[in-house]
Short mmCIF file of C-alpha atoms in Angstrom, two decimals:
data_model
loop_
_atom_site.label_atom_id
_atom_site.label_comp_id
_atom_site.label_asym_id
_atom_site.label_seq_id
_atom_site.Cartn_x
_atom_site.Cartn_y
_atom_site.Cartn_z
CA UNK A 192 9.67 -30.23 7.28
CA UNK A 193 9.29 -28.12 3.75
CA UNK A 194 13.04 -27.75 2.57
CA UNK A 195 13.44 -23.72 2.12
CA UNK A 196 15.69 -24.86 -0.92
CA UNK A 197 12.61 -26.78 -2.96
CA UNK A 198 12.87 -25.55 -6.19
CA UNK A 199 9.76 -23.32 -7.22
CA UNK A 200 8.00 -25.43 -10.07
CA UNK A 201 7.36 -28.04 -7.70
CA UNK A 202 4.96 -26.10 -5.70
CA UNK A 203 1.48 -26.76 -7.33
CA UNK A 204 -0.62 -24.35 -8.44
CA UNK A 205 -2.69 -22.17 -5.70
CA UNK A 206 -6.66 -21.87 -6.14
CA UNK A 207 -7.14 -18.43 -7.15
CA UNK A 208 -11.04 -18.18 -5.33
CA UNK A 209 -13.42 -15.15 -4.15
CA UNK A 210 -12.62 -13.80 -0.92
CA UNK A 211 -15.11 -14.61 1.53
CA UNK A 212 -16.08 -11.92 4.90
CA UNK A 213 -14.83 -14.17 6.84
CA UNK A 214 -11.68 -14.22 5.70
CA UNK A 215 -10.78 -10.47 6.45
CA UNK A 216 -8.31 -11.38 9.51
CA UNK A 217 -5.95 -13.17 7.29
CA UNK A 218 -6.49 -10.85 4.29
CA UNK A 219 -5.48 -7.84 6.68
CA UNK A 220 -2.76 -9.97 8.30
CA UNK A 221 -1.14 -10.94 5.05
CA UNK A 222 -0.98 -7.19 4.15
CA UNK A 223 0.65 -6.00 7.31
CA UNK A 224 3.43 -9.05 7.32
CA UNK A 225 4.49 -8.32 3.80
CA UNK A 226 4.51 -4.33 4.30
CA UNK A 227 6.15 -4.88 7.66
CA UNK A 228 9.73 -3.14 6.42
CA UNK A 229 7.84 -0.50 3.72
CA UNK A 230 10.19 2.33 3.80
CA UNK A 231 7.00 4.34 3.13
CA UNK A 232 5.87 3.88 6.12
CA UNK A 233 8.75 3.55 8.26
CA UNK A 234 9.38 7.14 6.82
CA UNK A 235 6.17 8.32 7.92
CA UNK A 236 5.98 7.07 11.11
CA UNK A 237 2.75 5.28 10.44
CA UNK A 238 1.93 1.71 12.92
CA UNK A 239 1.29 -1.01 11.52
CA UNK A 240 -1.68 -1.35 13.93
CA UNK A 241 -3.25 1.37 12.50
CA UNK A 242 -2.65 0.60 9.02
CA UNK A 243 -4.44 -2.65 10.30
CA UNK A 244 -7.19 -0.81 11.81
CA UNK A 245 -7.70 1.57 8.04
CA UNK A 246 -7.77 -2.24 6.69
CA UNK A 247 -10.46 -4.11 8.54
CA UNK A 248 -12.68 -0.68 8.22
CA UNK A 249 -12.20 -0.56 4.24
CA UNK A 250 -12.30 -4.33 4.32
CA UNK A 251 -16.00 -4.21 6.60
CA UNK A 252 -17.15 -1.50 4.46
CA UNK A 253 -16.26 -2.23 0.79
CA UNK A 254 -16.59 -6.26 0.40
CA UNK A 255 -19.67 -6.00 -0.98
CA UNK A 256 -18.73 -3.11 -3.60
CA UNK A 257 -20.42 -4.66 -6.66
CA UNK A 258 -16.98 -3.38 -8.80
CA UNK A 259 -14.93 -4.88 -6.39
CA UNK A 260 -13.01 -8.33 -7.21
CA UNK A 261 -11.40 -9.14 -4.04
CA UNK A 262 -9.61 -12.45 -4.71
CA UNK A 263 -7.39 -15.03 -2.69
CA UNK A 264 -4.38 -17.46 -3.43
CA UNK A 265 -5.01 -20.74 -1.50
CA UNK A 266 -2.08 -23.26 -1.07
CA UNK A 267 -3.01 -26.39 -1.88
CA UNK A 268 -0.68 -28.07 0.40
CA UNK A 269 -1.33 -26.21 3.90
CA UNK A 270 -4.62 -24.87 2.66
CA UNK A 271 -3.94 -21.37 4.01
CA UNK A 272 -4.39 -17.96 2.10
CA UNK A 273 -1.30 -17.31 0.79
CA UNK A 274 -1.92 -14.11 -0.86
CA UNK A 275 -4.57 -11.26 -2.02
CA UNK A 276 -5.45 -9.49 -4.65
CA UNK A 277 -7.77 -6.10 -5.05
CA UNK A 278 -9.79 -5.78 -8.79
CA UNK A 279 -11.53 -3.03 -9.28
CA UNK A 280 -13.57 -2.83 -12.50
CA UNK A 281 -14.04 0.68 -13.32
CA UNK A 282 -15.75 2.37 -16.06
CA UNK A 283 -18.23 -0.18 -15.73
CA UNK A 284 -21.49 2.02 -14.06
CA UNK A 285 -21.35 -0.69 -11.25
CA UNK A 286 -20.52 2.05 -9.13
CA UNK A 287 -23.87 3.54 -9.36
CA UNK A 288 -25.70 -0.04 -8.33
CA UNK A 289 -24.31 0.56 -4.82
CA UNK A 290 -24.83 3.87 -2.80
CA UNK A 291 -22.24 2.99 -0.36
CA UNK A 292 -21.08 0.11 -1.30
CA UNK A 293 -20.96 -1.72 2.25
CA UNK A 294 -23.12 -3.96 4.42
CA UNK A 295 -26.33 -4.02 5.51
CA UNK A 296 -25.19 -2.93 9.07
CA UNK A 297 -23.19 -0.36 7.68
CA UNK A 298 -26.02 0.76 5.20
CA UNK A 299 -28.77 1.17 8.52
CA UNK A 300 -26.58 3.31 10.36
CA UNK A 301 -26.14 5.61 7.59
CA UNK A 302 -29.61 5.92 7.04
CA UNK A 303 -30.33 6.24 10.84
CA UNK A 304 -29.31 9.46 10.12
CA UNK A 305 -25.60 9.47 11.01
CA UNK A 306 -24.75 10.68 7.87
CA UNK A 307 -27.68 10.50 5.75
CA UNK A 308 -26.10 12.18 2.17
CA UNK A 309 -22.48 10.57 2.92
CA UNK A 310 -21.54 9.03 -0.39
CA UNK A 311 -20.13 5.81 -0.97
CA UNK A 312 -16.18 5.84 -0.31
CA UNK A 313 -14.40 6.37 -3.76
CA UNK A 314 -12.21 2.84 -4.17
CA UNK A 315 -8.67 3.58 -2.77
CA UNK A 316 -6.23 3.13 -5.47
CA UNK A 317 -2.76 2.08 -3.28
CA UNK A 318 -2.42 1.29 0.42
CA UNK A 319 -1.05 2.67 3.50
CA UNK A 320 -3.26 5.59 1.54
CA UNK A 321 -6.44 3.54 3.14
CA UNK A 322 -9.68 6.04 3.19
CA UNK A 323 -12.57 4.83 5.03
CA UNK A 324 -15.88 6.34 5.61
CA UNK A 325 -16.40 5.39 9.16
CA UNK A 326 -12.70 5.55 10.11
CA UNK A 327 -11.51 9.45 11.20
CA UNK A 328 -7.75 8.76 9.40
CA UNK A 329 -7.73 8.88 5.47
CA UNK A 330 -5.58 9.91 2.90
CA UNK A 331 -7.26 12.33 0.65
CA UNK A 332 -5.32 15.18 -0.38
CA UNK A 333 -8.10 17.83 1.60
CA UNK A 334 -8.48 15.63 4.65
CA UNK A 335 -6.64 14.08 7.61
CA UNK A 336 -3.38 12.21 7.49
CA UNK A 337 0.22 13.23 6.95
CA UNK A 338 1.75 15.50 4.37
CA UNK A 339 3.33 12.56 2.95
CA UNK A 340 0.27 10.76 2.82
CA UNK A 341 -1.69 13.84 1.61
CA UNK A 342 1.60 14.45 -0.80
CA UNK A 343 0.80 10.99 -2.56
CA UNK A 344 -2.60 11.05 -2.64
CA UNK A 345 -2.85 14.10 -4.80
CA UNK A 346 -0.21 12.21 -7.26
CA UNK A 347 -2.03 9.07 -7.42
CA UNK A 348 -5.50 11.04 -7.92
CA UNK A 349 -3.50 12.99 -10.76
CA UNK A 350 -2.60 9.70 -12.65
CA UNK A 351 -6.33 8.21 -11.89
CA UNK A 352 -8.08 10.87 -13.50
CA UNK A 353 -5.56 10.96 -16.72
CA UNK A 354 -5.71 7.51 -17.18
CA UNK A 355 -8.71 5.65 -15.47
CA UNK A 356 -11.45 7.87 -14.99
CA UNK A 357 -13.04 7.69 -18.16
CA UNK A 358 -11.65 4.97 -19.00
CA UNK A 359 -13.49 1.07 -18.91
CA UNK A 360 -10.63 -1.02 -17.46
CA UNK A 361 -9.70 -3.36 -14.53
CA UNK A 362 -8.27 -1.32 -11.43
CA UNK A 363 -5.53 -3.43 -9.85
CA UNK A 364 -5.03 -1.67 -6.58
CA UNK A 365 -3.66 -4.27 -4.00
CA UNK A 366 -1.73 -7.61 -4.85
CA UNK A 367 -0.14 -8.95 -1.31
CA UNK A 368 1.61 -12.36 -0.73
CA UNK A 369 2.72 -13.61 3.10
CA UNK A 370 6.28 -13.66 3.12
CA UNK A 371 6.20 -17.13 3.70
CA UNK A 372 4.50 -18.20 0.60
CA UNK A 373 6.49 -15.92 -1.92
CA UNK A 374 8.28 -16.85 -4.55
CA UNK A 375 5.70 -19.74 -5.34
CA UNK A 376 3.74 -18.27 -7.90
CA UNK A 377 0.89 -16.73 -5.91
CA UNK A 378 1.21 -13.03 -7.12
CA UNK A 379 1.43 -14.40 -10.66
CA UNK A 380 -1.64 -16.80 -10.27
CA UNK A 381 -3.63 -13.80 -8.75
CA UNK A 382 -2.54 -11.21 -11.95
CA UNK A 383 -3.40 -14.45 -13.95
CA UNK A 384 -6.47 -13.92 -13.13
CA UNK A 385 -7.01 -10.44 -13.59
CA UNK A 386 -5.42 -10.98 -17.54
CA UNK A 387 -8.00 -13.42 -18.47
CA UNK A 388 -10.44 -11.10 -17.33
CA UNK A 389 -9.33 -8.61 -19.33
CA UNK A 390 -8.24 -9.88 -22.05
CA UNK A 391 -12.01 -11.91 -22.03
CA UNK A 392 -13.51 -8.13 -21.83
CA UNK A 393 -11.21 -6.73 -24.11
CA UNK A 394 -10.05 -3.79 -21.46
CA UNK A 395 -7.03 -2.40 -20.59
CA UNK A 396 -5.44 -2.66 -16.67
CA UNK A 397 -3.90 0.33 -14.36
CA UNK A 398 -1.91 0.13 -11.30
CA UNK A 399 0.68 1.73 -9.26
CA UNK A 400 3.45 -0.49 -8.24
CA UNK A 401 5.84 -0.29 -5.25
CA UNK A 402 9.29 -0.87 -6.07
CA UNK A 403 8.83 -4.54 -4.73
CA UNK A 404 6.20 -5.70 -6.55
CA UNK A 405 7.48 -3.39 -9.99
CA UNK A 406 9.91 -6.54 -11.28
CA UNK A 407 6.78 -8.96 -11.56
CA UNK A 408 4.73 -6.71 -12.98
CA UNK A 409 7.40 -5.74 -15.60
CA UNK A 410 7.85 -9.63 -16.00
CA UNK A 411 4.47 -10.77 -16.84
CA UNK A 412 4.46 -7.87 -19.53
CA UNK A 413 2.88 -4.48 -18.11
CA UNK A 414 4.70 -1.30 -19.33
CA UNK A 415 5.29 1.95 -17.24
CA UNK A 416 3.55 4.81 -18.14
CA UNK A 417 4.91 7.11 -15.22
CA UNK A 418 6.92 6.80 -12.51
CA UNK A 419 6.40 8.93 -8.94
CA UNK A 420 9.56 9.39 -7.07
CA UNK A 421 9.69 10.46 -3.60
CA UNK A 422 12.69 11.82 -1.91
CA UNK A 423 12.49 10.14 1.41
CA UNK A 424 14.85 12.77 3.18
CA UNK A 425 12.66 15.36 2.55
CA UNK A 426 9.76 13.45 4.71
CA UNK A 427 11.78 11.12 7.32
CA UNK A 428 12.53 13.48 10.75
CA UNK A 429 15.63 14.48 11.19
CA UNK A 430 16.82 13.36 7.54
CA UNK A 431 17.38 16.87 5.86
CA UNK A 432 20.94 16.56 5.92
CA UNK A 433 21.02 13.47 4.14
CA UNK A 434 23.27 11.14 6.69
CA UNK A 435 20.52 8.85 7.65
CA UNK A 436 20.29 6.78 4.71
CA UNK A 437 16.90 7.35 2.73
CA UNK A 438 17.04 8.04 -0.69
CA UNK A 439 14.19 7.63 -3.71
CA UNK A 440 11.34 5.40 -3.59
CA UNK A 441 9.42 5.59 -6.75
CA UNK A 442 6.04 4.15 -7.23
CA UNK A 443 5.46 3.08 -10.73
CA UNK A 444 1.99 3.68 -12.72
CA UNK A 445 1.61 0.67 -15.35
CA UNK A 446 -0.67 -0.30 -18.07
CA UNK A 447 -1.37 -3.80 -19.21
CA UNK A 448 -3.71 -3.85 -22.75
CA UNK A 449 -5.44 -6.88 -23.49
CA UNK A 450 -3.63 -9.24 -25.61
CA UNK A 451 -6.09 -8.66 -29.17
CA UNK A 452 -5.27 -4.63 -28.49
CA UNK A 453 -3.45 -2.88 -31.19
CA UNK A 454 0.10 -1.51 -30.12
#
């Protein structure tokens, strides 16, 4: 058996590869076992089934976004996916290559007349705020979900159209390692990734960071350029009075430039 104690360097180096469709059942399994204790959503009350359920839909419907990079950490000794990461290149006019953005299936029952002049969904920016076409729970700030998720949405959009809109750049908006493979290097291979990309295209990177993943990101040189906090007391039940425990969570927005940018 693995020792838990073997140092990290020894560990070789995960294949960083494209997702495939068939991998979507471990993809949405390694998100919900490393959000499992997300004061987020243990604040809001939100089950991790149907965070589960928002993931397969925007999963099903979005894999074959032509600006999505949906990449996957392999271990080299087990061979399992050990982690995930979410690239979106925006800026890029790939958007308008791809009405909806989803499968063929998807694509015939919207033109069946289901919902004939439904756009594509607009690429989320940080889960649990999942939005799905076909699913009837979203975050947007006008439609269904909780205040809190309707609260953060609104932020988020706020910091995506200062920053990203108009802006050609790489999109980072999901990087998720199973608990059992962290501290290995698989978040770092994945972000890896995403630099050499950029750097390659000479384009800046956005994304919002939890406060778990905010130390790596800091690490491997992104800076803040905002920070969101959220006074969990004023959204948990019963916490008004302060005696239960919650205090901030802040969500970070970070830029990365490419390493030939002028400071």
């Amino acid at each position: 058996m693995r020792s838990k104690f073997k140092p990290r360097d020894t560990y070789p180096a995960p294949l960083i590869l494209p997702a495939e469709k068939k991998d979507i059942p471990r993809l949405v399994d390694i998100y919900v076992l490393a959000e499992a204790h997300d004061l987020i959503l243990m604040a809001d009350h939100i089950s991790l089934s149907l965070v589960k359920e928002w993931l397969i839909d925007v999963l099903q419907e979005q894999f074959y976004a032509p600006e999505l990079r949906l990449m996957k950490a392999v271990d080299r000794e087990s061979g399992e996916i050990a982690a995930l990461g979410f690239w979106w290149l925006r800026g890029w006019g790939l958007e308008e290559k791809s009405r909806y953005g989803m499968d063929t299936g998807f694509e015939n029952r919207f033109r069946d007349g289901l919902d004939h002049e439904k756009e594509r969904v607009h690429p989320f920016l940080f889960p649990p705020l999942l939005e799905s076409s076909i699913s009837q729970v979203s975050a947007s700030d006008d439609g269904p979900g909780t205040p809190l998720q309707r609260h953060l949405s609104k932020s988020f959009r706020t910091f995506e159209k200062s920053w990203i809109t108009k802006t050609r750049c790489l999109n980072l908006s999901l990087l998720m390692t199973d608990p059992k493979f962290q501290r290995r290097g698989m978040g770092t291979a994945l972000l890896e990734w995403g630099h050499e990309m950029a750097d390659r295209e000479r384009v800046p990177c956005f994304l919002i960071a939890s406060p778990v993943g905010h130390p790596l990101y800091k690490h491997v040189g992104w800076k803040e350029i905002g920070i969101l906090e959220v006074d969990l007391k004023d959204w948990a039940d019963y916490a008004g009075g302060g005696d239960l425990g919650w205090g901030l969570y802040r969500y970070y927005y970070m830029l990365r430039l490419p390493k030939d940018a002028k400071s």
